[in-house]
CSV table of N, CA and C in Angstrom, one decimal:
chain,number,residue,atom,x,y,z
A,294,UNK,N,3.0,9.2,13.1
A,294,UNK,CA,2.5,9.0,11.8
A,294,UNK,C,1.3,9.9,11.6
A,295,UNK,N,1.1,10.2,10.5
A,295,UNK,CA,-0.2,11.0,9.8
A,295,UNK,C,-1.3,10.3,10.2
A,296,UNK,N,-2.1,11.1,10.3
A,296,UNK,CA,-3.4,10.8,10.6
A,296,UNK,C,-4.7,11.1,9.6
A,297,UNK,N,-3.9,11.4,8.6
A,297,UNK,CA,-4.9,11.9,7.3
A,297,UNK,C,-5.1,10.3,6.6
A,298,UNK,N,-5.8,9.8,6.3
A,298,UNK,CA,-6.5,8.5,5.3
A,298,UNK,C,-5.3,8.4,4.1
A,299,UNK,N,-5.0,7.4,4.3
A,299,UNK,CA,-3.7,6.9,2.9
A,299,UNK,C,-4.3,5.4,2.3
A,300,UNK,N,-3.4,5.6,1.0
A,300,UNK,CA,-3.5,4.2,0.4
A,300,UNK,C,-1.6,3.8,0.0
A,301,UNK,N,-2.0,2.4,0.8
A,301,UNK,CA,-0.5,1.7,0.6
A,301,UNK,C,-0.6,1.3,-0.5
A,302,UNK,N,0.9,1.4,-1.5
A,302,UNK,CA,0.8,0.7,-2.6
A,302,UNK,C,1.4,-0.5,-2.1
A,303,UNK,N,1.3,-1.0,-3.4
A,303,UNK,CA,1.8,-2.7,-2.9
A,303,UNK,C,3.0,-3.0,-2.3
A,304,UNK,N,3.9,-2.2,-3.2
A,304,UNK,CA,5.2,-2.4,-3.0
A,304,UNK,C,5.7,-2.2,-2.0
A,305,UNK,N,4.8,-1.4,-1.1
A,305,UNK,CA,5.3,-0.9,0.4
A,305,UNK,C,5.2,-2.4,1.1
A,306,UNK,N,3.7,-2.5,1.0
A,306,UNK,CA,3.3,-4.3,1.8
A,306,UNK,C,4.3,-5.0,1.3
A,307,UNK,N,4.9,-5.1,0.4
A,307,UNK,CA,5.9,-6.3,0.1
A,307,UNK,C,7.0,-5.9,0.9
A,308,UNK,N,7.7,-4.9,0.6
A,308,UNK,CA,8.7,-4.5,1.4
A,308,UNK,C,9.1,-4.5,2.9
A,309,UNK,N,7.8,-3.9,3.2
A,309,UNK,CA,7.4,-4.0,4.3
A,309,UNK,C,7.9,-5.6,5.3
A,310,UNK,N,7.1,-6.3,4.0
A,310,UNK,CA,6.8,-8.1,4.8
A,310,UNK,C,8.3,-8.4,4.7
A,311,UNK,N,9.1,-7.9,3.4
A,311,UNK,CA,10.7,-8.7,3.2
A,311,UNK,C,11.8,-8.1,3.8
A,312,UNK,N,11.6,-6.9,4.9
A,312,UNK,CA,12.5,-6.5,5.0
A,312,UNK,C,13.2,-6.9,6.4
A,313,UNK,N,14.3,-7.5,7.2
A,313,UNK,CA,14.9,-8.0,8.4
A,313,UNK,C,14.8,-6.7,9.3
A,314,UNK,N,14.4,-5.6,8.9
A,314,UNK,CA,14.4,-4.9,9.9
A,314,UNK,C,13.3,-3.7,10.5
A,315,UNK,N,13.1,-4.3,11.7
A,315,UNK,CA,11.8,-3.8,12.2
A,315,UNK,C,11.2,-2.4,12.2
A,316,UNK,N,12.8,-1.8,12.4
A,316,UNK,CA,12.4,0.1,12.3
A,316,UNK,C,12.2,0.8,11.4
A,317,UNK,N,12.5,-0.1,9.9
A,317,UNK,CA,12.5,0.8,8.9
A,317,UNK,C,11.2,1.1,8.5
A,318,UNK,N,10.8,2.1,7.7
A,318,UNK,CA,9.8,2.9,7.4
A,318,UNK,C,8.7,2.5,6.5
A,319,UNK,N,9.2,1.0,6.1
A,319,UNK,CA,8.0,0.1,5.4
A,319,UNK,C,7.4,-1.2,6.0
A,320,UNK,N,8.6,-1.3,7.2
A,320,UNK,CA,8.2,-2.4,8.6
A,320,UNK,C,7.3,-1.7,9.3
A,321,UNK,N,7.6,-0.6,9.4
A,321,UNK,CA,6.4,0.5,10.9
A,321,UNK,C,5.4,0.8,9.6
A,322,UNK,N,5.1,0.9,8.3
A,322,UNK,CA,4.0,1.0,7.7
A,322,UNK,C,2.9,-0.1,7.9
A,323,UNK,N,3.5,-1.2,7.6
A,323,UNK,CA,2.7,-2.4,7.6
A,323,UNK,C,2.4,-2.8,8.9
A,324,UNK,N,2.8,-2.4,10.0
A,324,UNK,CA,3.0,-2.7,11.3
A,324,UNK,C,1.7,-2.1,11.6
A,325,UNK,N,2.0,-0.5,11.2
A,325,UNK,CA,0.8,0.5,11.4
A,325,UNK,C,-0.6,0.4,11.0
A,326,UNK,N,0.0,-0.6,9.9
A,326,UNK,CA,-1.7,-0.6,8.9
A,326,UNK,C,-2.4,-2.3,10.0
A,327,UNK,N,-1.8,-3.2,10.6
A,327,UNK,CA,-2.1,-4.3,11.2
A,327,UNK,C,-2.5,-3.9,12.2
A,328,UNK,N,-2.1,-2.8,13.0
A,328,UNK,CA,-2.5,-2.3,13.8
A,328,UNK,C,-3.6,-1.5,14.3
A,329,UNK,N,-4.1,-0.8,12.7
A,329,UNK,CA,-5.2,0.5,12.9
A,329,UNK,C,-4.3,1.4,13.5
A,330,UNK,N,-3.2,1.7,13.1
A,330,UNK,CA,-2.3,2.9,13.9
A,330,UNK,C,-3.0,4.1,13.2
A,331,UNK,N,-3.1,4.0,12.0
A,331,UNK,CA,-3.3,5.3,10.8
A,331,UNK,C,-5.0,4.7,10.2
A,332,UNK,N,-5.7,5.6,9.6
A,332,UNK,CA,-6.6,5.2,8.7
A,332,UNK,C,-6.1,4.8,7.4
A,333,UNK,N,-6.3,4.2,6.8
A,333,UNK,CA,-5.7,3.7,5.4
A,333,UNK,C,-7.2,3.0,4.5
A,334,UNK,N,-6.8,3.3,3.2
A,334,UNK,CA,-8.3,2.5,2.5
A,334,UNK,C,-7.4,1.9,1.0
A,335,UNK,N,-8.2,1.0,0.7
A,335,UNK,CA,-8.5,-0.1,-0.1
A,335,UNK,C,-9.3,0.0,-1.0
A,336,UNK,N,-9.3,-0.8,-1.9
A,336,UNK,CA,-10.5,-1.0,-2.9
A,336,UNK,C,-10.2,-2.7,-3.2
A,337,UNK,N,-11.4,-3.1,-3.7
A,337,UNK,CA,-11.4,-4.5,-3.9
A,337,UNK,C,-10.3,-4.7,-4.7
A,338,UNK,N,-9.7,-3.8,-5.7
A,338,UNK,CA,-8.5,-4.4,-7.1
A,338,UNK,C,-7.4,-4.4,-6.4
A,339,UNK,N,-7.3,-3.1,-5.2
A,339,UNK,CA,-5.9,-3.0,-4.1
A,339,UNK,C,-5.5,-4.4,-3.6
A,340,UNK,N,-6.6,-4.6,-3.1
A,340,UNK,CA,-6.8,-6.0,-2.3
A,340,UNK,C,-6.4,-7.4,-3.1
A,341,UNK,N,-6.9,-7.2,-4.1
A,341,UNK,CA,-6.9,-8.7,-5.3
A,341,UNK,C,-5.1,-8.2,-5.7
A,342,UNK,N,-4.4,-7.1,-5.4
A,342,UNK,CA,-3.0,-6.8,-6.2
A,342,UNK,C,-2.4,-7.3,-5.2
A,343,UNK,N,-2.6,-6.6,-3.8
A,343,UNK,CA,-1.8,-7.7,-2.8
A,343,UNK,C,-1.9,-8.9,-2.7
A,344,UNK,N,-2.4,-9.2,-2.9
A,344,UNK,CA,-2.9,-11.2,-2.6
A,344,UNK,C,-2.1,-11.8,-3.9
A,345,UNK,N,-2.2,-11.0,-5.3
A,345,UNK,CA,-1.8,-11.8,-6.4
A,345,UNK,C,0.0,-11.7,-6.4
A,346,UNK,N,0.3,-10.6,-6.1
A,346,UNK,CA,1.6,-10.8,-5.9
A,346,UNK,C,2.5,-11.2,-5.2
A,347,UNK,N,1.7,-11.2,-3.3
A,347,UNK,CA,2.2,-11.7,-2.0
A,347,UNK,C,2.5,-13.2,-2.6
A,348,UNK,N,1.4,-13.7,-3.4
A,348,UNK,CA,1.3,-15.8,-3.2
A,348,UNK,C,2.3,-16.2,-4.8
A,349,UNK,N,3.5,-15.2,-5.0
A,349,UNK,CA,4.0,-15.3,-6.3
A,349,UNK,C,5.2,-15.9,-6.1
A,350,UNK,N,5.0,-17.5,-6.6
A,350,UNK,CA,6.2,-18.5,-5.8
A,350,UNK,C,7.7,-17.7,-5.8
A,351,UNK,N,8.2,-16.7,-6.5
A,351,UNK,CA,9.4,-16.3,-6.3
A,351,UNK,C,9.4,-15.2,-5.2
A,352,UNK,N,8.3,-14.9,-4.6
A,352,UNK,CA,8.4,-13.7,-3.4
A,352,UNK,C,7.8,-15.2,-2.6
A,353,UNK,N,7.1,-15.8,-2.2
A,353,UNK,CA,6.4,-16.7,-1.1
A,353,UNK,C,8.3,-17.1,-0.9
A,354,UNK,N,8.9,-17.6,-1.3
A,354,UNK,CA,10.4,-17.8,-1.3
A,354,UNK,C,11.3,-17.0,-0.8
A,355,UNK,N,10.7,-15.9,-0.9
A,355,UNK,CA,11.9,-14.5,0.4
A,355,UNK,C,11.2,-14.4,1.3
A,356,UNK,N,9.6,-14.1,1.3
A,356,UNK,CA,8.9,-14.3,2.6
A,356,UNK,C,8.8,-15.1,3.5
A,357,UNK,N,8.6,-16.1,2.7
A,357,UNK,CA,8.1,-17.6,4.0
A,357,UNK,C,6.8,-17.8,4.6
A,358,UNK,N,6.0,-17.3,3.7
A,358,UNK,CA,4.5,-17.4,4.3
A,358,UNK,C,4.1,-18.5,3.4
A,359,UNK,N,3.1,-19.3,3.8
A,359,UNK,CA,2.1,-20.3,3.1
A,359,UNK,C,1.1,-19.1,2.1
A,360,UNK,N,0.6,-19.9,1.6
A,360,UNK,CA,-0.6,-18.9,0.7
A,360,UNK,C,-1.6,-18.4,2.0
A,361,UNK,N,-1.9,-20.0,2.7
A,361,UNK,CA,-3.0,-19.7,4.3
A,361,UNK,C,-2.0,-18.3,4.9
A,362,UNK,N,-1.3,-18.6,5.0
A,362,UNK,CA,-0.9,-16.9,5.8
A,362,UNK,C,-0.8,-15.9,5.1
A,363,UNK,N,-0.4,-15.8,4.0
A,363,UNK,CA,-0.8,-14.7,3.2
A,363,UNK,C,-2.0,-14.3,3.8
A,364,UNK,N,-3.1,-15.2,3.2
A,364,UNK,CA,-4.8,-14.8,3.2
A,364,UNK,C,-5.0,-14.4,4.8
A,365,UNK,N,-4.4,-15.0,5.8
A,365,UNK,CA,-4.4,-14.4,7.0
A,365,UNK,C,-4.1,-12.8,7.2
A,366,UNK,N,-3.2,-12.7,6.8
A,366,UNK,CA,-2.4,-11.1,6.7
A,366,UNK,C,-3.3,-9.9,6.0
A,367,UNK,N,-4.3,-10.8,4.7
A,367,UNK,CA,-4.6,-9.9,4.3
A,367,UNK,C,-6.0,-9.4,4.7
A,368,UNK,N,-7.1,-10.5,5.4
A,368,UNK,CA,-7.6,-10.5,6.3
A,368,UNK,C,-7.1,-9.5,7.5
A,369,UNK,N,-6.1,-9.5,8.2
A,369,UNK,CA,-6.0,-8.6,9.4
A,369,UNK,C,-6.2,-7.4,8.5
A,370,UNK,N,-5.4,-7.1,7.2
A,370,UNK,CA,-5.0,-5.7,6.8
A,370,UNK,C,-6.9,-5.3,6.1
A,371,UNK,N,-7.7,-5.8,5.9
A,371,UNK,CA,-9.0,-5.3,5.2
A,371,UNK,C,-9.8,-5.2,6.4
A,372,UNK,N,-9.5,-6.0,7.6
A,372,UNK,CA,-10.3,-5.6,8.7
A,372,UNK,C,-10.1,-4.3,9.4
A,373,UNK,N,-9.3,-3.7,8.7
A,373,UNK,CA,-8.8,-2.4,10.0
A,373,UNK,C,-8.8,-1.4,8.4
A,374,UNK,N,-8.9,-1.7,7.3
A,374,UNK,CA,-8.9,-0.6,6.1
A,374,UNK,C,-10.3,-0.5,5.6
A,375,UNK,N,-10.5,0.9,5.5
A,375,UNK,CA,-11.5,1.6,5.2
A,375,UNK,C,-11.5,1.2,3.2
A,376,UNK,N,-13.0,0.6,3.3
A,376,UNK,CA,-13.1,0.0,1.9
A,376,UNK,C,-13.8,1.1,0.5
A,377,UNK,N,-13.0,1.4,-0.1
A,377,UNK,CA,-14.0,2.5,-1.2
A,377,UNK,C,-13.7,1.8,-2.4
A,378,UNK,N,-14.9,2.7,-3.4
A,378,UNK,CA,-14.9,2.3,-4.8
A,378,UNK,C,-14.2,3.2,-5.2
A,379,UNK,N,-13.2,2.5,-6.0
A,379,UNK,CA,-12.6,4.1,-6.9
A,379,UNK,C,-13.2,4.9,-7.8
A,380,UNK,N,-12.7,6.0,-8.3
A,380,UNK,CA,-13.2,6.8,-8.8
A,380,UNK,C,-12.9,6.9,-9.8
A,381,UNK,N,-12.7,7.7,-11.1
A,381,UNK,CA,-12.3,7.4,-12.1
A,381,UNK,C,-11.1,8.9,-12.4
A,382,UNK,N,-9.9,8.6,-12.2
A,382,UNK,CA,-8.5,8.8,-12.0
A,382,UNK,C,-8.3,9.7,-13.4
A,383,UNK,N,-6.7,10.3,-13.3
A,383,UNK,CA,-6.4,11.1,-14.5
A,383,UNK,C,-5.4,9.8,-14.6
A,384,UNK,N,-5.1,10.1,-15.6
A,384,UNK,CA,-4.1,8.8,-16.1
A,384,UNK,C,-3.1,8.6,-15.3
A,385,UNK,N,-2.4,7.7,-15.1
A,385,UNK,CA,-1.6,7.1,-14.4
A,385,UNK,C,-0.3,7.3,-15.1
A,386,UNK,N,1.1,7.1,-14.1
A,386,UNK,CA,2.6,7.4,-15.3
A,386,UNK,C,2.6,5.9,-16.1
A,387,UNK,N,2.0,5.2,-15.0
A,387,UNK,CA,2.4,3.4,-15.6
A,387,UNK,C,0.8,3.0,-15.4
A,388,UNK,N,0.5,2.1,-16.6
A,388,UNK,CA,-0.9,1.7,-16.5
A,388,UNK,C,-1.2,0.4,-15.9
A,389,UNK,N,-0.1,0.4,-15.0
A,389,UNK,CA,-0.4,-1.1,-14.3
A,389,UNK,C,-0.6,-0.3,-12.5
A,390,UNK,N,-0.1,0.7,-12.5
A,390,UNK,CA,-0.6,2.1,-11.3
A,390,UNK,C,-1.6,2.6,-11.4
A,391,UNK,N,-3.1,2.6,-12.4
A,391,UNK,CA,-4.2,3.2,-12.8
A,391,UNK,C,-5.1,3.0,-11.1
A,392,UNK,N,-5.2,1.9,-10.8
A,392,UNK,CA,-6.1,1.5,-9.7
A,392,UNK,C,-5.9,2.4,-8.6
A,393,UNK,N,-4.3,2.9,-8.8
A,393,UNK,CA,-4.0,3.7,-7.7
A,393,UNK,C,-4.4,5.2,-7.5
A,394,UNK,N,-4.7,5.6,-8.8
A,394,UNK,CA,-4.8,6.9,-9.7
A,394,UNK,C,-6.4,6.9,-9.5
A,395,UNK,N,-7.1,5.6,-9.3
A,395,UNK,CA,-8.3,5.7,-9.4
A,395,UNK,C,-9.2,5.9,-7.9
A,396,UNK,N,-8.7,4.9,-7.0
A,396,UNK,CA,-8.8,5.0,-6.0
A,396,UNK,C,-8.6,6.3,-5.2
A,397,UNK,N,-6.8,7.1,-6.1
A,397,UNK,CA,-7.1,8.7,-5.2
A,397,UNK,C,-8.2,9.3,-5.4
A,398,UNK,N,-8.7,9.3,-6.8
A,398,UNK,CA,-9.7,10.2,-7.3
A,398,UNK,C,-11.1,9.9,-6.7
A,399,UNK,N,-11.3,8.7,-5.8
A,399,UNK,CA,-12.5,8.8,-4.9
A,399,UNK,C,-12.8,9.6,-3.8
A,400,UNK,N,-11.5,10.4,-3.6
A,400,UNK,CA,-11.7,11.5,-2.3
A,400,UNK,C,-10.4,12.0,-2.5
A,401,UNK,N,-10.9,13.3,-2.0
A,401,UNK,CA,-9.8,14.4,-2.8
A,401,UNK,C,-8.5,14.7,-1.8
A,402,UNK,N,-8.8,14.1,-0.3
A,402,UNK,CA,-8.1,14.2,0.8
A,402,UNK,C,-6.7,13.1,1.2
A,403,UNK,N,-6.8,12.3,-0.1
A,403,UNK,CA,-6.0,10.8,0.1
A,403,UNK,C,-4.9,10.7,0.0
A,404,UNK,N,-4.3,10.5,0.4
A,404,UNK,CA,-2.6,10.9,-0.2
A,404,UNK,C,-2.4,9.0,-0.5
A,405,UNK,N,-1.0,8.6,-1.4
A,405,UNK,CA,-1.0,7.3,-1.8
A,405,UNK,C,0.6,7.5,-1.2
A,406,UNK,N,1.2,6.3,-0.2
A,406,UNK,CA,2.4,6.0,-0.3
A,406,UNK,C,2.9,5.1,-0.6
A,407,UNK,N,4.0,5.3,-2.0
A,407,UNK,CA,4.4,4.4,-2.6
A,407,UNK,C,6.2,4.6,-2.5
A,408,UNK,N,6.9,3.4,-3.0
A,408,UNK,CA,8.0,3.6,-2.8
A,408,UNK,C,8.6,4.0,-4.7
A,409,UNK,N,7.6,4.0,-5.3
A,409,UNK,CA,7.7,3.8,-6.9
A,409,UNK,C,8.4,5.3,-7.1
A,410,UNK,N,9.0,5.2,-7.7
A,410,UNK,CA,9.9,6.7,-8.0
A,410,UNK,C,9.1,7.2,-9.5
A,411,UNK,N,8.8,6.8,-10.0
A,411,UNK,CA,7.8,7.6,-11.1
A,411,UNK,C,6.5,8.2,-10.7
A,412,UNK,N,6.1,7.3,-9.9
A,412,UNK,CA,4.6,8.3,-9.1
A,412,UNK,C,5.2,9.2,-8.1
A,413,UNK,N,6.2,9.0,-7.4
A,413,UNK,CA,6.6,9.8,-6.5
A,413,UNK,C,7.3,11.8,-7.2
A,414,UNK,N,7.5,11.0,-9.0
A,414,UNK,CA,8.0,12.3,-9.5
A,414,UNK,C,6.4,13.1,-10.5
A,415,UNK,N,5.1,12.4,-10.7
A,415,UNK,CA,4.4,12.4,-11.6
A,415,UNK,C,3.6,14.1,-10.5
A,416,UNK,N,4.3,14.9,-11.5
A,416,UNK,CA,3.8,16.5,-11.6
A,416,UNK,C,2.6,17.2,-11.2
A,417,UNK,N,1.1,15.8,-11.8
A,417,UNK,CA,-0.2,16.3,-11.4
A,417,UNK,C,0.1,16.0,-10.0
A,418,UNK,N,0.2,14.6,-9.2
A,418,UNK,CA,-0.1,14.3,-8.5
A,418,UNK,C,0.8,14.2,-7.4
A,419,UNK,N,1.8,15.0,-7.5
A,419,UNK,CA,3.3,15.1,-6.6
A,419,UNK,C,2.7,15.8,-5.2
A,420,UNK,N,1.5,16.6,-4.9
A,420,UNK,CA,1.5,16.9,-3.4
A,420,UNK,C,0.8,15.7,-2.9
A,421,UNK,N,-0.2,14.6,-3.7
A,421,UNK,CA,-1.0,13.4,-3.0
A,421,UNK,C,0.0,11.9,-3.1
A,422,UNK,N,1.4,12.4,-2.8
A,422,UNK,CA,2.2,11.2,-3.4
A,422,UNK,C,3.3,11.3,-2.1
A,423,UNK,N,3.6,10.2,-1.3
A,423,UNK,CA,4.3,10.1,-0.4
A,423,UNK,C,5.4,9.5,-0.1
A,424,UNK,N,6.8,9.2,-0.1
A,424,UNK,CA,8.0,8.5,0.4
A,424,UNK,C,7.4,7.5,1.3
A,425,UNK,N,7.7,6.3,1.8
A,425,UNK,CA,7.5,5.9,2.9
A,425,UNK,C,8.3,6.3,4.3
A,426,UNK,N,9.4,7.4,3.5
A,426,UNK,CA,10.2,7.8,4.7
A,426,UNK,C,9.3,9.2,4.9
A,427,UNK,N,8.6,10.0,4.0
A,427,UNK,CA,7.8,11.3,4.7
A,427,UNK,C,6.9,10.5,5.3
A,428,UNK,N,6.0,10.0,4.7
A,428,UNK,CA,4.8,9.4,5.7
A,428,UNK,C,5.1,8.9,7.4
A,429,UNK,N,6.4,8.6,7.7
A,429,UNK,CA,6.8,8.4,9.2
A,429,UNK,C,7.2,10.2,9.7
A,430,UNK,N,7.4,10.6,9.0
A,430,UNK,CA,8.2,11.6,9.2
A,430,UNK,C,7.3,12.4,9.4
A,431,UNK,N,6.2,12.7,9.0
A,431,UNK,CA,5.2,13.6,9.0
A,431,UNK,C,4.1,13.0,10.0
């Protein structure tokens, strides 16, 4: 895995959590981020986006975690991620993605891995935008 500083979008941590199998490329992401395998960073809204969606009774229902374990998980994952304030971003494709847009724009070295196919095609920011399958790959 890269060793350059990333930000996981959510959807990777969800996937990640719901997927039955261990090798795939959003299981070794979340694995890696619980681990301190890679640097990865956060911002307090990253943080409040996982927690609000993880404890959302129709996903707690494919996962199987309590809300207490949620809060556990997300604890392991902010003790091992580097915490920044974001910056203020160029617009985002979806404005529910801004935080993400914002947070790159705190440091110009950040790449974001997401599994979202509109940020993954969005033209400004297509070299700081990652597959979960490049980010293993690279």
């Amino acid at each position: 895995m890269s060793r350059q500083a990333v930000i996981v979008d959510t959807n990777v941590v969800v996937a990640g959590l719901l997927t039955g199998n261990a090798t795939s490329p959003v299981a070794r992401i979340l694995d890696g981020m619980l681990a301190a395998a890679f640097p990865f960073v956060v911002s307090e809204a990253l943080l409040a986006e996982y927690r609000a969606v993880l404890v959302r009774p129709a996903l707690r229902k494919l996962h199987g975690l309590k809300v207490a374990e949620v809060e556990t998980l997300l604890t392991d994952i902010a003790q091992h991620a580097i915490v920044l304030a974001p910056g203020v971003g160029a617009t985002a494709p979806d404005p529910g993605d801004q935080l993400l847009w914002d947070l790159l724009a705190a440091k110009a070295d950040l790449l974001l891995i997401t599994g979202d196919k509109a940020l993954q095609r969005d033209a400004a920011m297509q070299a700081r935008v990652l597959a979960p399958q490049a980010f293993i790959e690279s």
